[in-house]
Short mmCIF file of C-alpha atoms in Angstrom, two decimals:
data_model
loop_
_atom_site.label_atom_id
_atom_site.label_comp_id
_atom_site.label_asym_id
_atom_site.label_seq_id
_atom_site.Cartn_x
_atom_site.Cartn_y
_atom_site.Cartn_z
CA MET A 1 155.62 -13.67 105.31
CA THR A 2 156.39 -16.48 103.00
CA GLU A 3 156.45 -15.95 99.04
CA ARG A 4 156.22 -18.67 96.62
CA HIS A 5 158.23 -18.98 93.57
CA GLN A 6 159.39 -21.32 91.10
CA VAL A 7 162.91 -20.95 91.19
CA ILE A 8 165.21 -19.00 93.96
CA ILE A 9 168.16 -17.77 92.90
CA VAL A 10 170.99 -16.84 95.59
CA GLY A 11 173.35 -14.57 94.04
CA GLY A 12 172.91 -11.65 91.74
CA GLY A 13 176.18 -11.54 89.74
CA PRO A 14 176.24 -12.30 86.25
CA VAL A 15 175.78 -16.18 86.40
CA GLY A 16 172.85 -15.50 88.77
CA VAL A 17 171.19 -12.62 86.47
CA GLY A 18 172.31 -14.83 83.41
CA LEU A 19 170.19 -17.67 84.79
CA ALA A 20 167.31 -15.67 85.59
CA LEU A 21 167.19 -14.35 82.09
CA ASP A 22 167.18 -17.60 80.72
CA LEU A 23 164.48 -18.81 83.02
CA GLY A 24 162.23 -15.54 82.66
CA LEU A 25 162.54 -15.74 79.06
CA ARG A 26 161.22 -19.42 78.92
CA GLY A 27 158.17 -18.24 81.23
CA VAL A 28 159.52 -19.37 84.87
CA HIS A 29 158.84 -17.06 87.89
CA CYS A 30 161.80 -16.60 89.66
CA VAL A 31 163.50 -14.26 92.44
CA VAL A 32 167.09 -13.18 92.72
CA ILE A 33 168.40 -12.55 96.03
CA GLU A 34 171.93 -10.31 95.92
CA ARG A 35 173.20 -9.11 99.09
CA ARG A 36 175.30 -6.45 97.55
CA PRO A 37 173.14 -3.12 97.15
CA GLN A 38 175.17 -1.69 94.48
CA LEU A 39 177.34 -2.96 91.72
CA SER A 40 181.07 -3.37 92.40
CA GLY A 41 183.57 -1.18 90.70
CA ILE A 42 186.26 -3.96 90.34
CA PRO A 43 186.78 -4.70 86.55
CA LYS A 44 187.03 -8.47 87.10
CA GLY A 45 185.59 -11.38 84.65
CA GLN A 46 186.11 -9.09 81.44
CA GLY A 47 186.46 -11.52 78.78
CA LEU A 48 183.26 -12.86 77.10
CA SER A 49 183.85 -15.76 74.92
CA GLN A 50 182.25 -16.53 71.49
CA ARG A 51 179.93 -19.06 73.34
CA THR A 52 178.98 -16.57 76.13
CA MET A 53 178.19 -14.01 73.53
CA GLU A 54 175.83 -16.74 71.83
CA HIS A 55 173.87 -16.80 75.14
CA ALA A 56 173.81 -13.24 75.10
CA TRP A 57 172.24 -12.91 71.72
CA ARG A 58 169.55 -15.34 72.65
CA TRP A 59 168.83 -13.16 76.03
CA GLY A 60 168.75 -10.17 73.81
CA VAL A 61 171.72 -8.46 75.31
CA ALA A 62 174.75 -8.86 72.72
CA ASP A 63 174.30 -5.54 71.01
CA ARG A 64 173.98 -4.13 74.44
CA LEU A 65 176.96 -5.51 75.58
CA ARG A 66 179.22 -4.48 72.93
CA ALA A 67 177.77 -0.90 73.15
CA ALA A 68 178.98 -1.03 76.74
CA ARG A 69 182.71 -1.94 76.45
CA THR A 70 185.15 0.29 77.89
CA MET A 71 187.59 -0.06 75.09
CA PRO A 72 187.15 1.57 71.92
CA GLU A 73 185.28 -0.27 69.14
CA GLY A 74 187.54 -2.68 67.02
CA HIS A 75 190.36 -2.50 69.65
CA PRO A 76 191.93 -6.08 69.19
CA ILE A 77 191.39 -8.42 72.22
CA GLY A 78 194.05 -10.64 72.65
CA GLN A 79 197.27 -11.18 74.80
CA VAL A 80 201.02 -10.20 74.53
CA THR A 81 203.37 -12.57 76.24
CA VAL A 82 206.57 -11.15 77.27
CA TYR A 83 209.58 -12.65 79.18
CA ASP A 84 211.11 -11.03 82.44
CA ASN A 85 209.39 -7.67 82.20
CA LEU A 86 207.49 -5.63 79.84
CA LEU A 87 210.79 -4.09 78.16
CA GLY A 88 212.01 -7.61 77.82
CA ASP A 89 213.60 -8.59 74.45
CA PHE A 90 211.60 -11.70 74.04
CA TRP A 91 207.80 -11.02 73.24
CA SER A 92 205.13 -12.51 71.19
CA ALA A 93 201.34 -11.74 70.25
CA PRO A 94 200.02 -15.17 68.89
CA PRO A 95 196.53 -15.53 67.87
CA ALA A 96 194.34 -17.14 70.49
CA ARG A 97 190.13 -17.04 70.31
CA GLU A 98 190.26 -15.98 66.76
CA LEU A 99 191.55 -19.46 66.13
CA VAL A 100 188.05 -21.28 66.79
CA GLN A 101 185.65 -18.19 65.82
CA ASP A 102 184.39 -20.12 62.70
CA TYR A 103 182.86 -22.95 65.17
CA TYR A 104 180.54 -20.29 67.20
CA ALA A 105 177.90 -17.83 66.02
CA GLN A 106 179.26 -14.76 67.47
CA ALA A 107 182.55 -12.96 68.27
CA ASN A 108 183.82 -12.64 71.71
CA GLU A 109 183.98 -9.48 73.63
CA ARG A 110 185.72 -7.55 76.51
CA LEU A 111 183.95 -5.44 79.02
CA PRO A 112 184.46 -5.08 82.81
CA GLN A 113 182.16 -7.34 84.67
CA TYR A 114 180.22 -4.66 86.31
CA ARG A 115 179.18 -3.40 83.00
CA THR A 116 177.95 -6.80 82.07
CA GLU A 117 175.94 -7.01 85.26
CA GLU A 118 174.38 -3.62 84.46
CA VAL A 119 173.42 -4.85 81.03
CA PHE A 120 171.96 -8.23 82.31
CA ARG A 121 170.20 -6.11 85.03
CA ASP A 122 168.70 -3.74 82.79
CA ARG A 123 167.26 -6.46 80.60
CA LEU A 124 165.95 -8.61 83.54
CA ALA A 125 164.07 -5.70 84.41
CA GLU A 126 162.01 -5.87 81.27
CA LEU A 127 160.81 -9.41 82.09
CA PRO A 128 157.67 -10.07 83.88
CA GLY A 129 157.52 -12.92 86.47
CA VAL A 130 161.39 -12.04 87.54
CA GLU A 131 162.23 -10.02 90.70
CA LEU A 132 165.64 -8.93 91.72
CA ARG A 133 165.86 -8.28 95.44
CA LEU A 134 168.98 -6.28 96.26
CA GLY A 135 170.60 -5.63 99.84
CA TRP A 136 169.20 -9.25 101.12
CA ARG A 137 171.13 -11.87 102.54
CA ALA A 138 170.43 -15.60 102.31
CA THR A 139 171.37 -17.21 106.06
CA GLU A 140 169.21 -20.58 105.98
CA VAL A 141 168.17 -23.08 103.04
CA ASP A 142 166.62 -26.26 103.66
CA GLN A 143 164.25 -28.69 101.51
CA ASP A 144 161.83 -31.65 101.17
CA GLU A 145 159.81 -33.26 99.18
CA ASN A 146 157.61 -30.65 98.31
CA GLY A 147 160.07 -27.78 97.81
CA ALA A 148 162.83 -25.69 99.22
CA ARG A 149 162.96 -22.85 101.22
CA VAL A 150 165.56 -19.93 101.76
CA VAL A 151 165.49 -17.48 104.78
CA VAL A 152 166.38 -14.17 103.66
CA GLU A 153 167.39 -11.07 105.69
CA ARG A 154 167.98 -7.10 105.27
CA ASP A 155 168.15 -4.60 108.17
CA GLY A 156 166.74 -6.41 110.91
CA ARG A 157 164.12 -7.86 108.79
CA ARG A 158 163.47 -11.70 108.39
CA GLU A 159 161.67 -13.35 105.58
CA VAL A 160 160.92 -17.01 104.28
CA LEU A 161 160.96 -17.73 100.40
CA GLU A 162 159.67 -20.91 99.21
CA ALA A 163 160.27 -22.22 95.82
CA ASP A 164 160.25 -25.50 93.63
CA TYR A 165 164.17 -25.34 93.35
CA VAL A 166 167.05 -23.37 94.60
CA VAL A 167 170.04 -22.45 92.98
CA GLY A 168 173.18 -21.10 94.59
CA CYS A 169 175.17 -18.68 92.30
CA ASP A 170 176.52 -17.15 95.51
CA GLY A 171 180.31 -17.22 95.00
CA GLY A 172 183.25 -19.27 96.12
CA HIS A 173 182.00 -18.87 99.96
CA SER A 174 178.56 -20.28 98.66
CA VAL A 175 175.85 -20.51 101.65
CA VAL A 176 173.89 -22.83 99.42
CA ARG A 177 176.63 -25.22 98.63
CA GLU A 178 177.56 -25.37 102.41
CA GLN A 179 174.06 -25.77 103.62
CA ALA A 180 173.40 -28.48 100.97
CA ASP A 181 176.33 -30.38 102.25
CA ILE A 182 177.97 -30.28 98.96
CA GLU A 183 181.77 -31.00 99.32
CA ARG A 184 184.80 -29.85 96.61
CA SER A 185 188.33 -30.23 96.45
CA GLY A 186 191.11 -29.49 94.29
CA THR A 187 194.76 -28.15 93.60
CA ASP A 188 195.81 -25.63 96.04
CA TRP A 189 199.25 -24.02 94.80
CA ASP A 190 199.70 -22.10 98.26
CA GLU A 191 200.33 -18.51 96.60
CA LEU A 192 198.87 -15.51 97.69
CA VAL A 193 197.97 -13.32 94.87
CA ALA A 194 197.44 -9.50 94.33
CA LEU A 195 194.81 -7.94 92.41
CA VAL A 196 195.59 -4.29 91.92
CA VAL A 197 193.37 -1.80 90.02
CA PHE A 198 195.01 1.40 88.93
CA ARG A 199 195.49 4.28 86.32
CA SER A 200 198.80 5.15 84.51
CA PRO A 201 198.91 7.02 81.32
CA GLU A 202 202.48 6.48 81.56
CA LEU A 203 202.08 2.75 81.27
CA HIS A 204 199.96 2.85 78.36
CA GLU A 205 202.38 5.09 76.43
CA ALA A 206 205.03 2.41 77.24
CA LEU A 207 202.74 -0.16 75.72
CA SER A 208 203.03 1.06 72.31
CA ARG A 209 206.00 -0.93 71.61
CA PHE A 210 203.60 -3.89 70.99
CA PRO A 211 200.74 -4.49 68.70
CA ASP A 212 197.17 -3.43 70.26
CA ARG A 213 196.36 -5.99 72.58
CA SER A 214 194.00 -6.26 75.82
CA THR A 215 196.27 -8.15 78.35
CA TYR A 216 200.06 -8.25 78.95
CA ARG A 217 201.31 -11.64 80.46
CA VAL A 218 205.06 -11.31 81.94
CA MET A 219 206.60 -14.78 82.28
CA HIS A 220 209.55 -14.36 84.99
CA PRO A 221 211.78 -16.97 85.85
CA ASP A 222 211.44 -16.69 89.48
CA LEU A 223 207.60 -17.23 89.31
CA LEU A 224 208.00 -20.88 88.81
CA GLY A 225 205.08 -20.59 86.10
CA TYR A 226 202.90 -18.28 88.05
CA TRP A 227 201.41 -15.28 86.16
CA MET A 228 202.14 -11.56 86.43
CA PHE A 229 199.95 -9.78 83.98
CA PHE A 230 198.50 -6.17 82.94
CA GLY A 231 195.21 -5.69 81.80
CA ARG A 232 193.51 -3.14 80.28
CA VAL A 233 190.04 -1.68 81.31
CA ASP A 234 190.10 1.11 78.72
CA VAL A 235 192.64 2.47 76.29
CA GLY A 236 194.74 5.35 77.68
CA ALA A 237 194.81 5.04 81.79
CA GLU A 238 193.23 2.43 83.46
CA PHE A 239 194.64 -1.22 84.29
CA PHE A 240 194.27 -4.15 86.61
CA PHE A 241 197.34 -6.44 87.76
CA HIS A 242 197.53 -9.67 88.99
CA ALA A 243 200.80 -11.33 90.44
CA PRO A 244 202.11 -13.76 93.54
CA VAL A 245 202.92 -11.86 96.50
CA PRO A 246 204.70 -13.21 99.66
CA PRO A 247 202.11 -13.94 102.65
CA GLY A 248 201.66 -10.86 105.08
CA THR A 249 201.56 -8.25 101.69
CA THR A 250 199.23 -5.41 102.80
CA ALA A 251 197.05 -3.02 100.38
CA ASP A 252 198.89 -0.18 101.47
CA GLY A 253 202.61 -1.46 101.70
CA PRO A 254 205.18 -0.14 99.21
CA GLU A 255 205.67 -3.77 97.99
CA ILE A 256 202.73 -3.20 95.65
CA VAL A 257 204.12 -0.27 93.55
CA GLU A 258 207.65 -2.30 93.94
CA LEU A 259 205.86 -5.47 92.28
CA LEU A 260 204.17 -3.15 89.40
CA HIS A 261 207.39 -1.82 88.60
CA ARG A 262 209.35 -4.76 88.71
CA ALA A 263 206.95 -6.30 86.30
CA ALA A 264 206.97 -3.26 83.94
CA GLY A 265 210.83 -3.26 84.00
CA PHE A 266 211.05 0.51 84.82
CA PRO A 267 209.29 2.96 87.29
CA PHE A 268 206.16 4.84 86.34
CA ALA A 269 203.50 7.14 87.81
CA LEU A 270 200.40 5.68 88.87
CA GLU A 271 197.30 6.11 90.95
CA ILE A 272 196.16 2.90 92.75
CA ASP A 273 192.24 2.47 93.04
CA HIS A 274 192.01 -0.86 94.67
CA VAL A 275 194.07 -3.45 96.04
CA GLY A 276 192.72 -7.05 96.99
CA PHE A 277 193.93 -10.47 97.42
CA TRP A 278 193.04 -13.98 96.42
CA ASP A 279 194.17 -17.81 97.03
CA LEU A 280 196.18 -19.40 94.02
CA ARG A 281 193.70 -22.78 93.83
CA VAL A 282 191.28 -24.72 92.06
CA GLN A 283 188.09 -26.15 93.71
CA VAL A 284 185.37 -27.99 92.06
CA ALA A 285 182.24 -29.22 93.73
CA HIS A 286 181.93 -32.98 93.55
CA ARG A 287 178.27 -32.49 92.18
CA TYR A 288 176.26 -29.57 91.35
CA ARG A 289 172.86 -31.02 92.83
CA ALA A 290 171.50 -32.01 96.16
CA GLY A 291 167.95 -32.73 95.74
CA ARG A 292 166.02 -29.63 94.86
CA VAL A 293 169.13 -27.30 95.39
CA PHE A 294 171.60 -26.66 92.64
CA ILE A 295 175.02 -24.70 92.48
CA ALA A 296 176.31 -22.76 89.47
CA GLY A 297 179.34 -20.51 88.51
CA ASP A 298 182.01 -19.78 91.38
CA ALA A 299 179.83 -21.57 93.88
CA ALA A 300 180.62 -24.86 91.90
CA HIS A 301 183.89 -24.09 90.83
CA THR A 302 186.62 -21.65 91.33
CA HIS A 303 190.14 -21.39 89.55
CA PRO A 304 192.97 -18.59 88.99
CA PRO A 305 191.74 -15.79 86.36
CA TYR A 306 193.62 -17.30 83.74
CA GLY A 307 192.07 -17.18 80.21
CA GLY A 308 188.60 -16.30 81.18
CA PHE A 309 187.43 -19.68 81.90
CA GLY A 310 185.47 -18.90 85.21
CA LEU A 311 182.60 -16.45 84.18
CA ASN A 312 182.40 -18.11 80.91
CA ASN A 313 181.94 -21.46 82.39
CA GLY A 314 179.41 -20.04 85.12
CA LEU A 315 177.22 -18.88 82.32
CA GLU A 316 177.54 -22.06 80.45
CA ASP A 317 176.20 -23.75 83.77
CA ALA A 318 173.17 -21.20 83.65
CA ALA A 319 172.37 -22.05 79.93
CA ASN A 320 172.64 -25.93 80.84
CA LEU A 321 170.45 -25.60 83.59
CA GLY A 322 168.11 -22.99 82.81
CA TRP A 323 166.08 -25.03 80.14
CA LYS A 324 166.32 -28.09 82.21
CA LEU A 325 164.42 -26.32 85.26
CA ALA A 326 162.12 -25.05 82.90
CA ALA A 327 161.39 -28.05 81.04
CA THR A 328 160.77 -30.08 84.56
CA LEU A 329 158.36 -27.35 85.55
CA GLN A 330 156.26 -27.07 82.47
CA GLY A 331 155.97 -30.92 82.80
CA TRP A 332 157.89 -31.94 79.92
CA GLY A 333 161.45 -32.72 81.46
CA GLY A 334 161.77 -35.60 84.03
CA ASP A 335 163.97 -35.84 87.15
CA ALA A 336 166.73 -37.49 84.95
CA LEU A 337 167.17 -34.50 82.97
CA LEU A 338 168.00 -32.43 86.02
CA GLU A 339 170.37 -34.78 87.08
CA SER A 340 172.15 -34.61 83.72
CA TYR A 341 172.93 -31.15 84.66
CA SER A 342 175.87 -32.06 87.44
CA LEU A 343 176.88 -35.24 85.01
CA GLU A 344 177.56 -32.92 82.09
CA ARG A 345 178.95 -29.78 83.77
CA GLN A 346 181.06 -30.90 86.49
CA PRO A 347 183.34 -32.89 84.59
CA VAL A 348 184.26 -30.30 82.10
CA PHE A 349 185.33 -27.56 85.03
CA ARG A 350 187.37 -30.60 86.47
CA ASP A 351 189.23 -30.76 83.45
CA VAL A 352 189.32 -27.11 83.00
CA GLY A 353 191.11 -26.53 86.62
CA GLU A 354 193.32 -29.41 86.74
CA ASP A 355 194.17 -30.01 83.07
CA ILE A 356 194.05 -26.75 81.24
CA ILE A 357 194.75 -24.36 83.90
CA GLY A 358 196.97 -26.60 85.90
CA GLY A 359 198.70 -27.94 82.82
CA TRP A 360 199.61 -24.32 81.68
CA ILE A 361 201.27 -23.48 85.01
CA ARG A 362 203.29 -26.77 85.08
CA ASP A 363 204.13 -26.53 81.39
CA ASP A 364 205.46 -22.86 81.72
CA ARG A 365 207.29 -23.92 84.98
CA ALA A 366 208.88 -26.84 82.95
CA MET A 367 210.03 -24.34 80.14
CA LEU A 368 211.40 -21.68 82.29
CA GLU A 369 213.26 -24.32 84.20
CA LYS A 370 214.49 -25.88 81.22
CA TYR A 371 215.54 -22.91 78.94
CA ARG A 372 217.38 -19.76 79.52
CA PRO A 373 218.21 -16.87 77.14
CA GLU A 374 221.96 -16.60 78.74
CA ASP A 375 222.64 -20.24 77.74
CA ASP A 376 221.39 -20.43 74.07
CA ARG A 377 219.29 -17.31 72.84
CA GLU A 378 218.20 -19.19 69.69
CA GLU A 379 216.91 -22.25 71.64
CA PHE A 380 215.31 -20.25 74.36
CA ALA A 381 213.50 -18.16 71.68
CA ARG A 382 212.01 -21.05 70.27
CA ALA A 383 210.83 -22.52 73.52
CA PHE A 384 209.55 -19.02 74.55
CA GLU A 385 207.42 -18.76 71.16
CA GLU A 386 206.25 -22.30 71.79
CA ALA A 387 205.07 -21.36 75.26
CA ALA A 388 203.58 -18.15 74.38
CA ARG A 389 201.35 -19.92 71.95
CA GLY A 390 199.99 -21.98 74.60
CA PHE A 391 196.75 -20.52 75.20
CA GLY A 392 195.69 -20.65 71.54
CA ARG A 393 196.64 -24.29 71.75
CA ARG A 394 194.62 -24.80 74.62
CA LEU A 395 191.78 -23.15 73.10
CA ARG A 396 191.94 -25.51 70.09
CA SER A 397 191.20 -28.69 72.10
CA PHE A 398 188.82 -26.45 74.46
CA GLU A 399 185.50 -28.20 73.10
CA PRO A 400 183.42 -28.96 76.22
CA HIS A 401 181.10 -31.67 75.52
CA TYR A 402 178.60 -34.21 76.85
CA GLU A 403 179.50 -37.49 75.10
CA GLY A 404 179.09 -39.20 78.63
CA SER A 405 175.59 -37.58 79.62
CA PRO A 406 172.62 -39.95 79.64
CA ALA A 407 170.59 -37.39 78.12
CA VAL A 408 172.36 -37.55 74.60
CA PHE A 409 173.28 -40.23 72.42
CA GLY A 410 176.54 -40.22 72.26
CA PRO A 411 179.19 -42.94 71.03
CA ALA A 412 179.56 -46.12 73.18
CA GLY A 413 182.05 -45.44 76.10
CA GLY A 414 181.91 -41.78 75.72
CA VAL A 415 182.80 -39.40 78.53
CA SER A 416 181.76 -35.70 78.91
CA SER A 417 185.06 -33.50 79.05
CA ALA A 418 186.44 -29.97 78.28
CA HIS A 419 188.73 -31.84 75.78
CA GLY A 420 187.48 -32.12 72.33
CA GLU A 421 188.14 -31.25 68.59
CA HIS A 422 186.30 -28.56 66.99
CA THR A 423 184.56 -29.60 63.89
CA PHE A 424 181.64 -28.58 61.49
CA VAL A 425 180.05 -32.18 61.98
CA ALA A 426 177.25 -32.39 64.22
CA ARG A 427 177.92 -34.93 66.92
CA ALA A 428 175.83 -35.80 69.99
CA GLY A 429 176.74 -34.35 72.96
CA HIS A 430 178.55 -31.34 71.35
CA HIS A 431 177.95 -27.83 70.59
CA LEU A 432 176.31 -27.27 67.24
CA PRO A 433 178.51 -25.16 64.67
CA PRO A 434 177.13 -22.56 63.12
CA ARG A 435 176.26 -23.05 59.24
CA ARG A 436 174.45 -21.23 56.66
CA LEU A 437 171.10 -22.36 55.17
CA SER A 438 170.13 -22.06 51.69
CA SER A 439 168.41 -18.91 52.40
CA GLY A 440 171.78 -17.35 53.55
CA ARG A 441 170.70 -17.14 57.21
CA SER A 442 172.63 -18.82 60.17
CA VAL A 443 171.14 -22.04 61.44
CA PHE A 444 171.50 -20.21 64.88
CA GLU A 445 168.91 -17.39 63.66
CA GLU A 446 166.40 -20.11 62.87
CA LEU A 447 166.64 -22.52 66.28
CA GLY A 448 163.70 -22.80 68.36
CA ALA A 449 163.71 -21.90 72.01
CA GLY A 450 162.81 -25.64 72.49
CA PHE A 451 164.16 -28.52 70.82
CA THR A 452 164.86 -28.02 67.03
CA LEU A 453 164.93 -30.84 64.32
CA LEU A 454 167.04 -29.77 61.41
CA ALA A 455 165.57 -31.92 58.57
CA LEU A 456 167.82 -31.92 55.52
CA ASP A 457 166.14 -33.36 52.37
CA VAL A 458 164.24 -35.62 54.60
CA ASP A 459 160.91 -37.16 53.59
CA ASP A 460 157.79 -35.93 55.45
CA ALA A 461 157.26 -39.46 57.42
CA ALA A 462 160.65 -38.99 58.95
CA VAL A 463 159.72 -35.37 60.16
CA ALA A 464 156.15 -36.63 61.30
CA LEU A 465 157.54 -39.48 63.47
CA PHE A 466 159.20 -36.49 65.69
CA GLN A 467 156.40 -34.36 65.42
CA GLU A 468 154.11 -37.26 66.89
CA ALA A 469 156.53 -38.08 69.52
CA ALA A 470 156.84 -34.53 70.76
CA ARG A 471 153.01 -34.12 71.05
CA ALA A 472 152.86 -37.11 73.00
CA LEU A 473 155.57 -35.96 75.45
CA GLY A 474 154.53 -32.22 75.39
CA VAL A 475 158.06 -31.35 74.23
CA PRO A 476 158.41 -28.14 72.23
CA LEU A 477 159.75 -28.90 68.73
CA THR A 478 160.92 -26.25 66.11
CA VAL A 479 161.29 -28.23 62.54
CA LEU A 480 163.88 -26.59 60.36
CA ARG A 481 163.70 -27.87 57.02
CA ASP A 482 166.43 -27.16 54.44
CA THR A 483 167.98 -28.54 51.34
CA CYS A 484 171.25 -30.95 51.84
CA SER A 485 173.29 -28.65 50.09
CA GLY A 486 176.04 -25.81 50.86
CA GLU A 487 177.17 -25.20 54.38
CA VAL A 488 174.71 -27.69 56.06
CA VAL A 489 176.56 -30.49 54.17
CA ASP A 490 179.12 -30.22 56.80
CA TYR A 491 176.86 -31.40 59.36
CA GLY A 492 177.20 -35.03 58.12
CA ALA A 493 173.63 -35.90 58.96
CA ARG A 494 170.36 -35.38 57.32
CA LEU A 495 168.40 -35.26 60.50
CA VAL A 496 170.11 -33.44 63.68
CA LEU A 497 168.01 -33.00 66.94
CA VAL A 498 169.26 -29.88 68.72
CA ARG A 499 168.72 -29.11 72.55
CA PRO A 500 167.46 -25.82 73.86
CA ASP A 501 171.22 -24.99 74.68
CA GLN A 502 172.12 -25.64 71.29
CA PHE A 503 173.96 -29.08 71.94
CA VAL A 504 173.15 -31.81 69.60
CA ALA A 505 171.35 -34.91 71.31
CA TRP A 506 170.93 -37.12 68.50
CA THR A 507 171.70 -37.27 64.61
CA GLY A 508 171.12 -39.68 61.78
CA ASP A 509 170.34 -39.87 58.12
CA ALA A 510 166.93 -41.48 58.61
CA ALA A 511 164.32 -41.32 61.40
CA PRO A 512 164.65 -43.75 64.29
CA GLN A 513 162.51 -46.52 65.00
CA ASP A 514 161.07 -45.22 68.11
CA ALA A 515 161.23 -41.32 67.92
CA GLU A 516 159.36 -41.16 71.01
CA ARG A 517 162.32 -42.99 72.94
CA VAL A 518 165.02 -40.53 71.52
CA LEU A 519 162.93 -37.56 72.76
CA GLY A 520 162.33 -39.48 75.91
CA ARG A 521 165.66 -39.80 76.93
CA ALA A 522 166.93 -36.30 75.45
CA THR A 523 164.23 -34.95 78.11
CA GLY A 524 164.85 -37.33 80.90
CA ALA A 525 161.27 -38.60 80.63
CA ALA A 526 162.51 -42.13 79.76
#
């Protein structure tokens, strides 16, 4: 038996289902293959960034996600950093994601990954043309010039699925990546880390010494910059905990409880629900595409769960790839557009893994080696406070952009990177910052599903050039007219061409001489 689809997505975690949502809302027929028949109860991947919540809003699930959170509404999302243990004298709770809130149209959120997956799956069930097949395992992937095939198995049954494209969202041990012969590499810190999920009302009470937060990081001088941290799953009892452990540590050994007590600084009653282990390393695929096969999320990049960069970057992969696959299948995108997916996304996570996360570990290690409270208490306090502000500092400069992409009109010599500057100026290759129109509505509320031309006090002839180019190329284009006054003045241009993923493709004060060339490059058709 052979089934035909436009896209086969292997892996039904949040990235795979997020991609299916994006494709389904664009009218693309796809099937999601997920080996797990039921959702996992492990509360990983909890932090959803402002940018991720912009995607959630477009997919129609932002309010559902906020309603599904396990912490009380209004409970602060943020981090306390403590030296030595949770009873330590030195602690700080500096701002982090709120520092960049103004540059995004949605606020960040926090809920266990299984709640996010549940919300995504419920939304997926509302879309025609999208199928979720649970309990099936992909075993073989191959392709030729006419399409791609995936062999799936369940309970002794074997079926062959065919599609125009296959996307592997099947995790760090991706079958799709391996069979597409996509190499990856990165830094291995050669550390084994434990994940412990447990319940303890007593620990909850002890945390009342701090302002309300969702995560509590312990900087211990013996850990060489690696983290021990507690995270809330709810407010009152349930937590998760990460920390390096010696090789050979077992899930049922006494060292797990000893480690929790050491990080807390006191013994406390607890009930353990789950213990797992992972390796402290960064692995990034060298390319995210091999012909008709693509990879996204953990299949393309894995890293320590520091700062919530994994899930959020995986969902950005989905948003970047979704519209490009739809454009190609619908005839208005070219192969160069598909190629731009890897060229845009791979450099971003390369920087995330090696510079942001790796740099964070190295910076903390250097601080702990240089400063000790017993040597100079005041000097240590200053150094510790600076280290505690490290997340906020990194978020200020974490501004993923695609200046080096062939599908945008970036600056000469531009490169795609995770490093940038947040600003309200509209820049080619960068995320469009939200500004209010003269109507009082946010620009994000008016953007079309395809390309959008923001036209601020420009004549009809300039707009007509883009409209004619869009008709000639078959590109869906929404024209958003407004006065060049109020907040939109911050964009610094009267014409802003915005892609379906809310990144800017081109800006100018007057229409280009060849608008068809601009749209053609932005869609990979020229």
